[in-house]
PDB file of C-alpha atoms and ligand atoms in Angstrom:
ATOM      1  CA  MET S   1       8.508   3.892  12.475  1.00  0.00           C
ATOM      2  CA  ASN S   2       5.296   5.564  11.383  1.00  0.00           C
ATOM      3  CA  LYS S   3       4.701   5.482   7.684  1.00  0.00           C
ATOM      4  CA  PRO S   4       4.465   8.933   6.059  1.00  0.00           C
ATOM      5  CA  THR S   5       1.019   9.908   4.784  1.00  0.00           C
ATOM      6  CA  VAL S   6       0.682  10.628   1.072  1.00  0.00           C
ATOM      7  CA  LEU S   7      -2.296  12.323  -0.507  1.00  0.00           C
ATOM      8  CA  VAL S   8      -2.897  10.804  -3.941  1.00  0.00           C
ATOM      9  CA  SER S   9      -5.023  13.346  -5.790  1.00  0.00           C
ATOM     10  CA  ARG S  10      -6.293  11.065  -8.606  1.00  0.00           C
ATOM     11  CA  LYS S  11      -6.888   7.347  -9.067  1.00  0.00           C
ATOM     12  CA  LEU S  12      -3.612   5.709 -10.108  1.00  0.00           C
ATOM     13  CA  PRO S  13      -2.955   2.290 -11.738  1.00  0.00           C
ATOM     14  CA  VAL S  14      -3.709  -0.653  -9.420  1.00  0.00           C
ATOM     15  CA  ASN S  15      -0.074  -1.784  -9.028  1.00  0.00           C
ATOM     16  CA  VAL S  16       1.069   1.723  -8.257  1.00  0.00           C
ATOM     17  CA  GLU S  17      -1.568   2.196  -5.554  1.00  0.00           C
ATOM     18  CA  ALA S  18      -0.694  -1.243  -4.132  1.00  0.00           C
ATOM     19  CA  ARG S  19       2.980  -0.293  -3.779  1.00  0.00           C
ATOM     20  CA  LEU S  20       2.024   3.024  -2.273  1.00  0.00           C
ATOM     21  CA  ALA S  21      -0.319   1.361   0.226  1.00  0.00           C
ATOM     22  CA  ARG S  22       2.489  -1.043   1.225  1.00  0.00           C
ATOM     23  CA  ASP S  23       4.989   1.712   1.985  1.00  0.00           C
ATOM     24  CA  TYR S  24       2.851   4.710   2.982  1.00  0.00           C
ATOM     25  CA  ASN S  25      -0.465   5.673   4.543  1.00  0.00           C
ATOM     26  CA  GLY S  26      -2.225   6.514   1.333  1.00  0.00           C
ATOM     27  CA  ILE S  27      -5.155   8.921   1.156  1.00  0.00           C
ATOM     28  CA  PHE S  28      -6.682   7.705  -2.095  1.00  0.00           C
ATOM     29  CA  ASN S  29      -9.339   9.051  -4.431  1.00  0.00           C
ATOM     30  CA  PRO S  30     -11.111   5.852  -5.546  1.00  0.00           C
ATOM     31  CA  ASP S  31     -13.793   7.778  -7.471  1.00  0.00           C
ATOM     32  CA  ASP S  32     -11.136   9.804  -9.286  1.00  0.00           C
ATOM     33  CA  ARG S  33     -12.984  13.004  -8.579  1.00  0.00           C
ATOM     34  CA  LEU S  34     -11.307  16.255  -9.557  1.00  0.00           C
ATOM     35  CA  TYR S  35     -10.921  18.138  -6.265  1.00  0.00           C
ATOM     36  CA  SER S  36     -11.648  21.820  -5.974  1.00  0.00           C
ATOM     37  CA  THR S  37      -8.789  23.850  -4.510  1.00  0.00           C
ATOM     38  CA  GLU S  38     -10.503  23.950  -1.136  1.00  0.00           C
ATOM     39  CA  GLU S  39     -11.096  20.217  -1.131  1.00  0.00           C
ATOM     40  CA  LEU S  40      -7.488  19.588  -2.074  1.00  0.00           C
ATOM     41  CA  LEU S  41      -6.313  21.805   0.751  1.00  0.00           C
ATOM     42  CA  GLN S  42      -8.626  20.038   3.221  1.00  0.00           C
ATOM     43  CA  GLN S  43      -7.271  16.662   2.119  1.00  0.00           C
ATOM     44  CA  THR S  44      -3.697  17.794   2.751  1.00  0.00           C
ATOM     45  CA  ALA S  45      -4.356  18.454   6.448  1.00  0.00           C
ATOM     46  CA  GLN S  46      -2.880  15.070   7.450  1.00  0.00           C
ATOM     47  CA  ALA S  47      -0.434  14.684   4.541  1.00  0.00           C
ATOM     48  CA  ASP S  48       3.333  14.596   4.621  1.00  0.00           C
ATOM     49  CA  ALA S  49       3.473  14.563   0.830  1.00  0.00           C
ATOM     50  CA  ILE S  50       1.182  15.054  -2.163  1.00  0.00           C
ATOM     51  CA  LEU S  51       1.244  12.934  -5.314  1.00  0.00           C
ATOM     52  CA  PRO S  52      -0.675  15.157  -7.765  1.00  0.00           C
ATOM     53  CA  CYS S  53      -1.289  15.142 -11.517  1.00  0.00           C
ATOM     54  CA  HIS S  54      -1.179  18.076 -13.938  1.00  0.00           C
ATOM     55  CA  THR S  55      -4.939  18.493 -13.261  1.00  0.00           C
ATOM     56  CA  GLU S  56      -4.193  19.909  -9.796  1.00  0.00           C
ATOM     57  CA  HIS S  57      -3.349  23.568  -9.984  1.00  0.00           C
ATOM     58  CA  LEU S  58      -0.746  24.109  -7.317  1.00  0.00           C
ATOM     59  CA  SER S  59      -0.428  27.850  -7.714  1.00  0.00           C
ATOM     60  CA  ALA S  60       1.699  29.997  -5.422  1.00  0.00           C
ATOM     61  CA  GLU S  61      -1.437  30.806  -3.427  1.00  0.00           C
ATOM     62  CA  VAL S  62      -2.323  27.123  -2.920  1.00  0.00           C
ATOM     63  CA  ILE S  63       1.262  26.232  -2.011  1.00  0.00           C
ATOM     64  CA  GLU S  64       1.365  29.096   0.519  1.00  0.00           C
ATOM     65  CA  ARG S  65      -1.688  27.535   2.212  1.00  0.00           C
ATOM     66  CA  LEU S  66      -0.356  23.941   2.449  1.00  0.00           C
ATOM     67  CA  PRO S  67       0.120  22.736   6.017  1.00  0.00           C
ATOM     68  CA  ASP S  68       3.686  22.871   7.361  1.00  0.00           C
ATOM     69  CA  ARG S  69       3.856  19.099   7.548  1.00  0.00           C
ATOM     70  CA  VAL S  70       3.804  18.764   3.718  1.00  0.00           C
ATOM     71  CA  ARG S  71       7.427  18.069   2.764  1.00  0.00           C
ATOM     72  CA  ALA S  72       7.131  16.935  -0.816  1.00  0.00           C
ATOM     73  CA  ILE S  73       5.121  17.193  -4.013  1.00  0.00           C
ATOM     74  CA  ALA S  74       5.922  14.139  -6.157  1.00  0.00           C
ATOM     75  CA  ASN S  75       4.195  14.900  -9.436  1.00  0.00           C
ATOM     76  CA  TYR S  76       2.734  12.162 -11.576  1.00  0.00           C
ATOM     77  CA  SER S  77       3.740  14.077 -14.717  1.00  0.00           C
ATOM     78  CA  VAL S  78       6.798  15.248 -16.565  1.00  0.00           C
ATOM     79  CA  GLY S  79       5.332  18.741 -17.113  1.00  0.00           C
ATOM     80  CA  VAL S  80       5.315  20.882 -13.992  1.00  0.00           C
ATOM     81  CA  ASP S  81       3.636  24.013 -15.317  1.00  0.00           C
ATOM     82  CA  HIS S  82       0.687  23.319 -12.961  1.00  0.00           C
ATOM     83  CA  CYS S  83       2.965  23.719  -9.968  1.00  0.00           C
ATOM     84  CA  ASP S  84       4.609  26.958  -8.821  1.00  0.00           C
ATOM     85  CA  LEU S  85       8.191  25.850  -8.243  1.00  0.00           C
ATOM     86  CA  GLU S  86       9.364  29.138  -6.743  1.00  0.00           C
ATOM     87  CA  ALA S  87       6.564  29.047  -4.150  1.00  0.00           C
ATOM     88  CA  ALA S  88       7.497  25.455  -3.272  1.00  0.00           C
ATOM     89  CA  LYS S  89      11.133  26.448  -2.856  1.00  0.00           C
ATOM     90  CA  ARG S  90      10.104  29.298  -0.567  1.00  0.00           C
ATOM     91  CA  ARG S  91       8.190  26.813   1.598  1.00  0.00           C
ATOM     92  CA  GLY S  92      11.067  24.309   1.545  1.00  0.00           C
ATOM     93  CA  ILE S  93       8.865  21.717  -0.195  1.00  0.00           C
ATOM     94  CA  VAL S  94      10.742  19.325  -2.470  1.00  0.00           C
ATOM     95  CA  VAL S  95       9.108  18.917  -5.910  1.00  0.00           C
ATOM     96  CA  THR S  96       9.783  16.083  -8.365  1.00  0.00           C
ATOM     97  CA  ASN S  97       8.460  15.016 -11.780  1.00  0.00           C
ATOM     98  CA  THR S  98       8.563  11.852 -13.903  1.00  0.00           C
ATOM     99  CA  PRO S  99      10.818  12.394 -16.919  1.00  0.00           C
ATOM    100  CA  ASP S 100      12.064   9.666 -19.337  1.00  0.00           C
ATOM    101  CA  VAL S 101       9.186   7.229 -18.790  1.00  0.00           C
ATOM    102  CA  LEU S 102       6.775   9.204 -20.995  1.00  0.00           C
ATOM    103  CA  THR S 103       9.154   9.753 -23.832  1.00  0.00           C
ATOM    104  CA  ASP S 104       8.284   6.811 -26.113  1.00  0.00           C
ATOM    105  CA  ALA S 105       4.526   7.094 -25.566  1.00  0.00           C
ATOM    106  CA  THR S 106       4.506  10.827 -26.300  1.00  0.00           C
ATOM    107  CA  ALA S 107       6.767  10.554 -29.346  1.00  0.00           C
ATOM    108  CA  GLU S 108       4.546   7.745 -30.643  1.00  0.00           C
ATOM    109  CA  LEU S 109       1.501   9.920 -30.175  1.00  0.00           C
ATOM    110  CA  THR S 110       3.217  12.791 -32.020  1.00  0.00           C
ATOM    111  CA  ILE S 111       3.626  10.535 -35.053  1.00  0.00           C
ATOM    112  CA  LEU S 112      -0.087   9.655 -34.721  1.00  0.00           C
ATOM    113  CA  LEU S 113      -0.937  13.360 -34.706  1.00  0.00           C
ATOM    114  CA  MET S 114       1.169  13.913 -37.836  1.00  0.00           C
ATOM    115  CA  LEU S 115      -0.422  11.014 -39.673  1.00  0.00           C
ATOM    116  CA  GLY S 116      -3.906  11.792 -38.423  1.00  0.00           C
ATOM    117  CA  ALA S 117      -3.630  15.416 -39.561  1.00  0.00           C
ATOM    118  CA  ALA S 118      -1.875  14.699 -42.869  1.00  0.00           C
ATOM    119  CA  ARG S 119      -4.212  11.848 -43.843  1.00  0.00           C
ATOM    120  CA  ARG S 120      -7.409  13.537 -42.658  1.00  0.00           C
ATOM    121  CA  ALA S 121      -8.144  10.744 -40.199  1.00  0.00           C
ATOM    122  CA  SER S 122     -10.816  12.394 -38.099  1.00  0.00           C
ATOM    123  CA  GLU S 123     -12.624  13.734 -41.145  1.00  0.00           C
ATOM    124  CA  GLY S 124     -12.755  10.228 -42.630  1.00  0.00           C
ATOM    125  CA  GLU S 125     -13.843   8.657 -39.364  1.00  0.00           C
ATOM    126  CA  ARG S 126     -16.603  11.188 -38.857  1.00  0.00           C
ATOM    127  CA  LEU S 127     -17.830  10.647 -42.405  1.00  0.00           C
ATOM    128  CA  ILE S 128     -18.141   6.900 -41.887  1.00  0.00           C
ATOM    129  CA  ARG S 129     -19.779   7.200 -38.453  1.00  0.00           C
ATOM    130  CA  ALA S 130     -22.296   9.683 -39.836  1.00  0.00           C
ATOM    131  CA  GLY S 131     -23.227   7.170 -42.551  1.00  0.00           C
ATOM    132  CA  LYS S 132     -22.121   9.670 -45.206  1.00  0.00           C
ATOM    133  CA  TRP S 133     -19.519   7.550 -47.007  1.00  0.00           C
ATOM    134  CA  THR S 134     -21.190   6.962 -50.344  1.00  0.00           C
ATOM    135  CA  THR S 135     -18.483   6.494 -52.918  1.00  0.00           C
ATOM    136  CA  TRP S 136     -14.802   6.323 -53.792  1.00  0.00           C
ATOM    137  CA  SER S 137     -13.149   8.571 -56.331  1.00  0.00           C
ATOM    138  CA  PRO S 138      -9.572   9.636 -57.149  1.00  0.00           C
ATOM    139  CA  ALA S 139     -10.302  13.000 -55.573  1.00  0.00           C
ATOM    140  CA  PHE S 140     -11.860  11.565 -52.409  1.00  0.00           C
ATOM    141  CA  MET S 141     -10.234  12.384 -49.041  1.00  0.00           C
ATOM    142  CA  VAL S 142      -6.849  13.217 -50.543  1.00  0.00           C
ATOM    143  CA  GLY S 143      -4.292  14.183 -47.924  1.00  0.00           C
ATOM    144  CA  THR S 144      -0.539  14.490 -47.958  1.00  0.00           C
ATOM    145  CA  GLU S 145       2.251  12.013 -47.246  1.00  0.00           C
ATOM    146  CA  ILE S 146       4.654  12.626 -44.409  1.00  0.00           C
ATOM    147  CA  THR S 147       7.311  10.415 -46.025  1.00  0.00           C
ATOM    148  CA  HIS S 148      10.301  12.479 -47.268  1.00  0.00           C
ATOM    149  CA  LYS S 149       8.831  15.684 -45.848  1.00  0.00           C
ATOM    150  CA  ARG S 150      10.728  18.234 -43.764  1.00  0.00           C
ATOM    151  CA  LEU S 151       9.922  18.082 -40.061  1.00  0.00           C
ATOM    152  CA  GLY S 152      10.702  21.037 -37.797  1.00  0.00           C
ATOM    153  CA  ILE S 153      10.892  20.369 -34.068  1.00  0.00           C
ATOM    154  CA  ILE S 154      10.702  23.150 -31.495  1.00  0.00           C
ATOM    155  CA  GLY S 155      12.237  21.803 -28.286  1.00  0.00           C
ATOM    156  CA  MET S 156      14.752  18.993 -28.809  1.00  0.00           C
ATOM    157  CA  GLY S 157      14.594  17.436 -25.350  1.00  0.00           C
ATOM    158  CA  ARG S 158      13.885  13.770 -24.705  1.00  0.00           C
ATOM    159  CA  VAL S 159      10.549  13.638 -26.538  1.00  0.00           C
ATOM    160  CA  GLY S 160      11.776  15.811 -29.442  1.00  0.00           C
ATOM    161  CA  GLN S 161      14.758  13.519 -29.977  1.00  0.00           C
ATOM    162  CA  VAL S 162      12.659  10.345 -30.021  1.00  0.00           C
ATOM    163  CA  THR S 163      10.083  11.956 -32.333  1.00  0.00           C
ATOM    164  CA  ALA S 164      13.003  12.745 -34.668  1.00  0.00           C
ATOM    165  CA  LYS S 165      14.175   9.131 -34.455  1.00  0.00           C
ATOM    166  CA  ARG S 166      10.710   7.766 -35.304  1.00  0.00           C
ATOM    167  CA  ALA S 167      10.295  10.356 -38.094  1.00  0.00           C
ATOM    168  CA  ARG S 168      13.531   9.118 -39.684  1.00  0.00           C
ATOM    169  CA  GLY S 169      11.605   5.890 -40.279  1.00  0.00           C
ATOM    170  CA  PHE S 170       9.529   7.983 -42.673  1.00  0.00           C
ATOM    171  CA  GLU S 171      12.744   9.331 -44.212  1.00  0.00           C
ATOM    172  CA  MET S 172      11.878  12.839 -43.072  1.00  0.00           C
ATOM    173  CA  GLU S 173      14.473  15.583 -43.078  1.00  0.00           C
ATOM    174  CA  ILE S 174      14.776  16.841 -39.499  1.00  0.00           C
ATOM    175  CA  HIS S 175      15.277  20.479 -38.508  1.00  0.00           C
ATOM    176  CA  TYR S 176      15.219  21.657 -34.926  1.00  0.00           C
ATOM    177  CA  HIS S 177      15.328  24.711 -32.733  1.00  0.00           C
ATOM    178  CA  ASN S 178      16.362  24.381 -29.116  1.00  0.00           C
ATOM    179  CA  ARG S 179      17.829  26.614 -26.456  1.00  0.00           C
ATOM    180  CA  ARG S 180      21.145  24.801 -26.954  1.00  0.00           C
ATOM    181  CA  ARG S 181      22.490  22.814 -29.887  1.00  0.00           C
ATOM    182  CA  LEU S 182      22.654  19.086 -29.182  1.00  0.00           C
ATOM    183  CA  ASP S 183      25.940  17.375 -29.016  1.00  0.00           C
ATOM    184  CA  PRO S 184      26.601  16.634 -32.744  1.00  0.00           C
ATOM    185  CA  ASN S 185      26.718  12.886 -32.123  1.00  0.00           C
ATOM    186  CA  LYS S 186      23.135  13.104 -30.814  1.00  0.00           C
ATOM    187  CA  GLU S 187      21.889  15.025 -33.836  1.00  0.00           C
ATOM    188  CA  ASN S 188      21.860  12.065 -36.230  1.00  0.00           C
ATOM    189  CA  GLY S 189      21.761  14.450 -39.162  1.00  0.00           C
ATOM    190  CA  ALA S 190      19.148  16.824 -37.696  1.00  0.00           C
ATOM    191  CA  ILE S 191      19.824  20.422 -38.751  1.00  0.00           C
ATOM    192  CA  TYR S 192      20.094  22.947 -35.914  1.00  0.00           C
ATOM    193  CA  HIS S 193      18.618  26.453 -36.164  1.00  0.00           C
ATOM    194  CA  ASP S 194      19.511  28.966 -33.482  1.00  0.00           C
ATOM    195  CA  GLY S 195      16.318  30.909 -34.186  1.00  0.00           C
ATOM    196  CA  LEU S 196      12.855  30.191 -35.570  1.00  0.00           C
ATOM    197  CA  ALA S 197      13.232  32.567 -38.532  1.00  0.00           C
ATOM    198  CA  SER S 198      15.570  30.280 -40.455  1.00  0.00           C
ATOM    199  CA  MET S 199      13.713  27.090 -39.596  1.00  0.00           C
ATOM    200  CA  LEU S 200      10.008  27.864 -40.018  1.00  0.00           C
ATOM    201  CA  PRO S 201      10.077  28.413 -43.826  1.00  0.00           C
ATOM    202  CA  LEU S 202      11.558  24.906 -44.162  1.00  0.00           C
ATOM    203  CA  CYS S 203       8.905  23.031 -42.138  1.00  0.00           C
ATOM    204  CA  ASP S 204       6.307  20.994 -44.028  1.00  0.00           C
ATOM    205  CA  ILE S 205       5.351  19.753 -40.576  1.00  0.00           C
ATOM    206  CA  LEU S 206       6.079  21.547 -37.315  1.00  0.00           C
ATOM    207  CA  ALA S 207       6.051  19.653 -34.019  1.00  0.00           C
ATOM    208  CA  MET S 208       5.887  21.497 -30.700  1.00  0.00           C
ATOM    209  CA  HIS S 209       7.956  19.759 -28.014  1.00  0.00           C
ATOM    210  CA  CYS S 210       8.998  22.645 -25.765  1.00  0.00           C
ATOM    211  CA  PRO S 211       7.881  22.926 -22.143  1.00  0.00           C
ATOM    212  CA  SER S 212       5.385  25.553 -21.036  1.00  0.00           C
ATOM    213  CA  LEU S 213       7.530  28.291 -19.501  1.00  0.00           C
ATOM    214  CA  PRO S 214       6.963  32.047 -19.282  1.00  0.00           C
ATOM    215  CA  GLU S 215       9.147  32.489 -22.362  1.00  0.00           C
ATOM    216  CA  THR S 216       7.286  29.862 -24.449  1.00  0.00           C
ATOM    217  CA  GLN S 217       3.723  31.179 -23.930  1.00  0.00           C
ATOM    218  CA  ASP S 218       2.082  31.568 -27.349  1.00  0.00           C
ATOM    219  CA  LEU S 219       5.440  30.806 -28.947  1.00  0.00           C
ATOM    220  CA  LEU S 220       3.683  29.654 -32.101  1.00  0.00           C
ATOM    221  CA  ASN S 221       1.830  32.904 -32.858  1.00  0.00           C
ATOM    222  CA  ALA S 222       0.400  34.483 -36.053  1.00  0.00           C
ATOM    223  CA  GLU S 223       3.759  35.905 -37.054  1.00  0.00           C
ATOM    224  CA  HIS S 224       5.466  32.526 -36.783  1.00  0.00           C
ATOM    225  CA  ILE S 225       2.647  30.661 -38.502  1.00  0.00           C
ATOM    226  CA  ASP S 226       2.989  33.129 -41.368  1.00  0.00           C
ATOM    227  CA  GLN S 227       6.630  32.105 -41.782  1.00  0.00           C
ATOM    228  CA  LEU S 228       5.664  28.435 -42.350  1.00  0.00           C
ATOM    229  CA  PRO S 229       5.203  27.263 -45.964  1.00  0.00           C
ATOM    230  CA  ASP S 230       1.617  27.496 -47.220  1.00  0.00           C
ATOM    231  CA  GLY S 231      -0.157  24.211 -46.512  1.00  0.00           C
ATOM    232  CA  ALA S 232       2.105  23.246 -43.593  1.00  0.00           C
ATOM    233  CA  ILE S 233       0.875  21.012 -40.767  1.00  0.00           C
ATOM    234  CA  VAL S 234       1.287  21.807 -37.067  1.00  0.00           C
ATOM    235  CA  VAL S 235       1.193  19.213 -34.288  1.00  0.00           C
ATOM    236  CA  ASN S 236       1.284  19.798 -30.551  1.00  0.00           C
ATOM    237  CA  SER S 237       1.753  17.132 -27.903  1.00  0.00           C
ATOM    238  CA  ALA S 238       3.550  19.449 -25.411  1.00  0.00           C
ATOM    239  CA  ARG S 239       1.255  21.968 -23.759  1.00  0.00           C
ATOM    240  CA  GLY S 240      -1.600  24.108 -25.127  1.00  0.00           C
ATOM    241  CA  ALA S 241       0.018  27.225 -23.692  1.00  0.00           C
ATOM    242  CA  VAL S 242       2.827  27.197 -26.278  1.00  0.00           C
ATOM    243  CA  VAL S 243       0.423  27.870 -29.161  1.00  0.00           C
ATOM    244  CA  ASP S 244      -1.675  30.958 -29.783  1.00  0.00           C
ATOM    245  CA  GLU S 245      -4.916  29.055 -30.424  1.00  0.00           C
ATOM    246  CA  ASP S 246      -6.735  31.984 -32.040  1.00  0.00           C
ATOM    247  CA  ALA S 247      -3.900  32.366 -34.564  1.00  0.00           C
ATOM    248  CA  LEU S 248      -3.903  28.613 -35.189  1.00  0.00           C
ATOM    249  CA  ILE S 249      -7.655  28.548 -35.738  1.00  0.00           C
ATOM    250  CA  GLU S 250      -7.446  31.508 -38.115  1.00  0.00           C
ATOM    251  CA  ALA S 251      -4.687  29.785 -40.146  1.00  0.00           C
ATOM    252  CA  LEU S 252      -6.679  26.541 -40.311  1.00  0.00           C
ATOM    253  CA  LYS S 253      -9.741  28.440 -41.514  1.00  0.00           C
ATOM    254  CA  SER S 254      -7.878  30.456 -44.120  1.00  0.00           C
ATOM    255  CA  GLY S 255      -6.019  27.425 -45.521  1.00  0.00           C
ATOM    256  CA  LYS S 256      -2.626  28.883 -44.614  1.00  0.00           C
ATOM    257  CA  LEU S 257      -2.196  25.644 -42.671  1.00  0.00           C
ATOM    258  CA  ALA S 258      -3.432  22.441 -44.296  1.00  0.00           C
ATOM    259  CA  ALA S 259      -4.109  20.758 -40.978  1.00  0.00           C
ATOM    260  CA  ALA S 260      -3.227  20.419 -37.318  1.00  0.00           C
ATOM    261  CA  GLY S 261      -2.974  17.532 -34.896  1.00  0.00           C
ATOM    262  CA  LEU S 262      -3.531  18.457 -31.268  1.00  0.00           C
ATOM    263  CA  ASP S 263      -3.394  16.534 -28.008  1.00  0.00           C
ATOM    264  CA  VAL S 264      -3.138  19.534 -25.672  1.00  0.00           C
ATOM    265  CA  TYR S 265      -5.094  22.750 -25.318  1.00  0.00           C
ATOM    266  CA  LYS S 266      -5.123  25.963 -23.338  1.00  0.00           C
ATOM    267  CA  ASN S 267      -8.230  25.363 -21.298  1.00  0.00           C
ATOM    268  CA  GLU S 268      -8.551  21.623 -20.931  1.00  0.00           C
ATOM    269  CA  PRO S 269     -11.021  20.019 -21.084  1.00  0.00           C
ATOM    270  CA  ASN S 270     -13.117  23.050 -22.125  1.00  0.00           C
ATOM    271  CA  ILE S 271     -11.440  23.647 -25.427  1.00  0.00           C
ATOM    272  CA  LYS S 272     -12.359  26.343 -27.937  1.00  0.00           C
ATOM    273  CA  ARG S 273     -15.579  25.524 -29.799  1.00  0.00           C
ATOM    274  CA  ASP S 274     -13.959  26.628 -33.081  1.00  0.00           C
ATOM    275  CA  PHE S 275     -11.891  23.424 -33.074  1.00  0.00           C
ATOM    276  CA  PHE S 276     -15.138  21.408 -33.271  1.00  0.00           C
ATOM    277  CA  GLU S 277     -16.166  23.184 -36.435  1.00  0.00           C
ATOM    278  CA  LEU S 278     -12.913  22.581 -38.327  1.00  0.00           C
ATOM    279  CA  ASP S 279     -12.569  19.506 -40.533  1.00  0.00           C
ATOM    280  CA  ASN S 280      -8.815  19.868 -40.855  1.00  0.00           C
ATOM    281  CA  VAL S 281      -7.929  19.326 -37.226  1.00  0.00           C
ATOM    282  CA  PHE S 282      -7.251  15.961 -35.645  1.00  0.00           C
ATOM    283  CA  LEU S 283      -8.086  16.200 -31.929  1.00  0.00           C
ATOM    284  CA  LEU S 284      -7.101  13.958 -29.071  1.00  0.00           C
ATOM    285  CA  PRO S 285      -7.865  14.514 -25.349  1.00  0.00           C
ATOM    286  CA  HIS S 286      -4.402  14.857 -23.737  1.00  0.00           C
ATOM    287  CA  VAL S 287      -3.475  11.184 -24.028  1.00  0.00           C
ATOM    288  CA  GLY S 288       0.242  11.459 -24.861  1.00  0.00           C
ATOM    289  CA  SER S 289       1.248   9.345 -21.879  1.00  0.00           C
ATOM    290  CA  ALA S 290      -1.879   7.227 -21.797  1.00  0.00           C
ATOM    291  CA  THR S 291      -0.458   3.738 -22.273  1.00  0.00           C
ATOM    292  CA  LYS S 292      -0.558   1.044 -19.637  1.00  0.00           C
ATOM    293  CA  GLU S 293       3.224   0.752 -19.656  1.00  0.00           C
ATOM    294  CA  THR S 294       3.815   4.446 -19.261  1.00  0.00           C
ATOM    295  CA  ARG S 295       1.128   5.134 -16.646  1.00  0.00           C
ATOM    296  CA  ASP S 296       2.570   2.346 -14.456  1.00  0.00           C
ATOM    297  CA  ALA S 297       6.102   3.633 -14.995  1.00  0.00           C
ATOM    298  CA  MET S 298       5.065   7.192 -14.081  1.00  0.00           C
ATOM    299  CA  GLY S 299       3.662   5.931 -10.803  1.00  0.00           C
ATOM    300  CA  TYR S 300       6.757   3.915  -9.929  1.00  0.00           C
ATOM    301  CA  ARG S 301       8.956   6.871 -10.781  1.00  0.00           C
ATOM    302  CA  ALA S 302       6.930   9.174  -8.530  1.00  0.00           C
ATOM    303  CA  LEU S 303       7.162   6.590  -5.727  1.00  0.00           C
ATOM    304  CA  ASP S 304      10.942   6.205  -6.232  1.00  0.00           C
ATOM    305  CA  ASN S 305      11.190   9.958  -5.721  1.00  0.00           C
ATOM    306  CA  LEU S 306       9.064   9.831  -2.568  1.00  0.00           C
ATOM    307  CA  ASP S 307      11.095   6.894  -1.207  1.00  0.00           C
ATOM    308  CA  ALA S 308      14.285   8.893  -1.672  1.00  0.00           C
ATOM    309  CA  ILE S 309      12.846  11.982   0.005  1.00  0.00           C
ATOM    310  CA  PHE S 310      11.586  10.089   3.070  1.00  0.00           C
ATOM    311  CA  ALA S 311      14.861   8.170   3.305  1.00  0.00           C
ATOM    312  CA  GLY S 312      16.722  11.481   3.425  1.00  0.00           C
ATOM    313  CA  ARG S 313      18.300  10.992  -0.024  1.00  0.00           C
ATOM    314  CA  GLU S 314      18.239  13.369  -2.965  1.00  0.00           C
ATOM    315  CA  PRO S 315      15.387  12.306  -5.290  1.00  0.00           C
ATOM    316  CA  LYS S 316      16.414  11.550  -8.853  1.00  0.00           C
ATOM    317  CA  ASP S 317      13.902  13.910 -10.453  1.00  0.00           C
ATOM    318  CA  ARG S 318      14.020  16.970  -8.243  1.00  0.00           C
ATOM    319  CA  VAL S 319      12.779  20.106  -9.995  1.00  0.00           C
ATOM    320  CA  ALA S 320      12.523  22.319  -6.887  1.00  0.00           C
TER     321      ALA S 320
HETATM  322  C1  DGY W 401       2.799  15.067 -18.416  1.00  0.00           C
HETATM  323  O1  DGY W 401       3.344  14.163 -17.757  1.00  0.00           O
HETATM  324  O2  DGY W 401       3.246  16.216 -18.402  1.00  0.00           O
HETATM  325  C2  DGY W 401       1.616  14.686 -19.196  1.00  0.00           C
HETATM  326  O3  DGY W 401       1.133  15.778 -19.934  1.00  0.00           O
HETATM  327  C3  DGY W 401       0.524  14.129 -18.339  1.00  0.00           C
HETATM  328  O4  DGY W 401       0.333  14.977 -17.262  1.00  0.00           O
END
């Protein structure tokens, strides 16, 4: 039987590409070049499936133009906001993602964002690298502790729940808002809020863990930031789209917020210049899932989904 052909849009970990090459005709991207839409469409001419990342914008228009032979889009990501699911459904293209395997890495990174923002990590690092560290004093580089603080989590899915678990190691009091309340035996003492109005005033630190959906665009806006305690800290390891960045920048400039820790932005990688000017923001370049363990596991999960699709089985992680 002929092996199906899979277009792999970006360079994947060695072991993942080796498994793919064993089981499929892989069209690889050894230089890891970001394809333009037209290039991507050209590459799909011979493909039965695409294995894209969140860097490929599979809008309704792009999906409409995919050749008929494309049967599946097996995303190498848990987030699928780059991919128009309704358009894929209309074309009868199966779409999958890679949940679960990113959870620990992303929760770990969320704790890093909290600590980095609260303890002024990038400000300190920049000072040293610029050769400007001249002295020590009791008032030097004073931040805040996260231990015993109140953490609010918006979006208590897999990553939110593990962030809460890790935060309990810092004896934080956990509050959360989610579309649905968790089963009480999964709450482990976390306090549920059915709206943001009751939760935000209680958050010393607010962590964004909700997916980017039409209803979560700019969810953290000026009005919501205003409801946080003065000097609160905001961290975002979900998607840039869920935060109104202008409102965030304004609050960081005014001192309404003490600090922010960000791994995701609206227009990656061309992020707003204002972030560069602010000392009280700890910035990382979308590396929530960037661990060797997780990047391998994401690839295997995407391949498991493709294997199921081409064997005529229902893939585990079907989202469309
Ligand atoms: C994800 O999987 O959604 C990460 O953000 C990397 O794409």
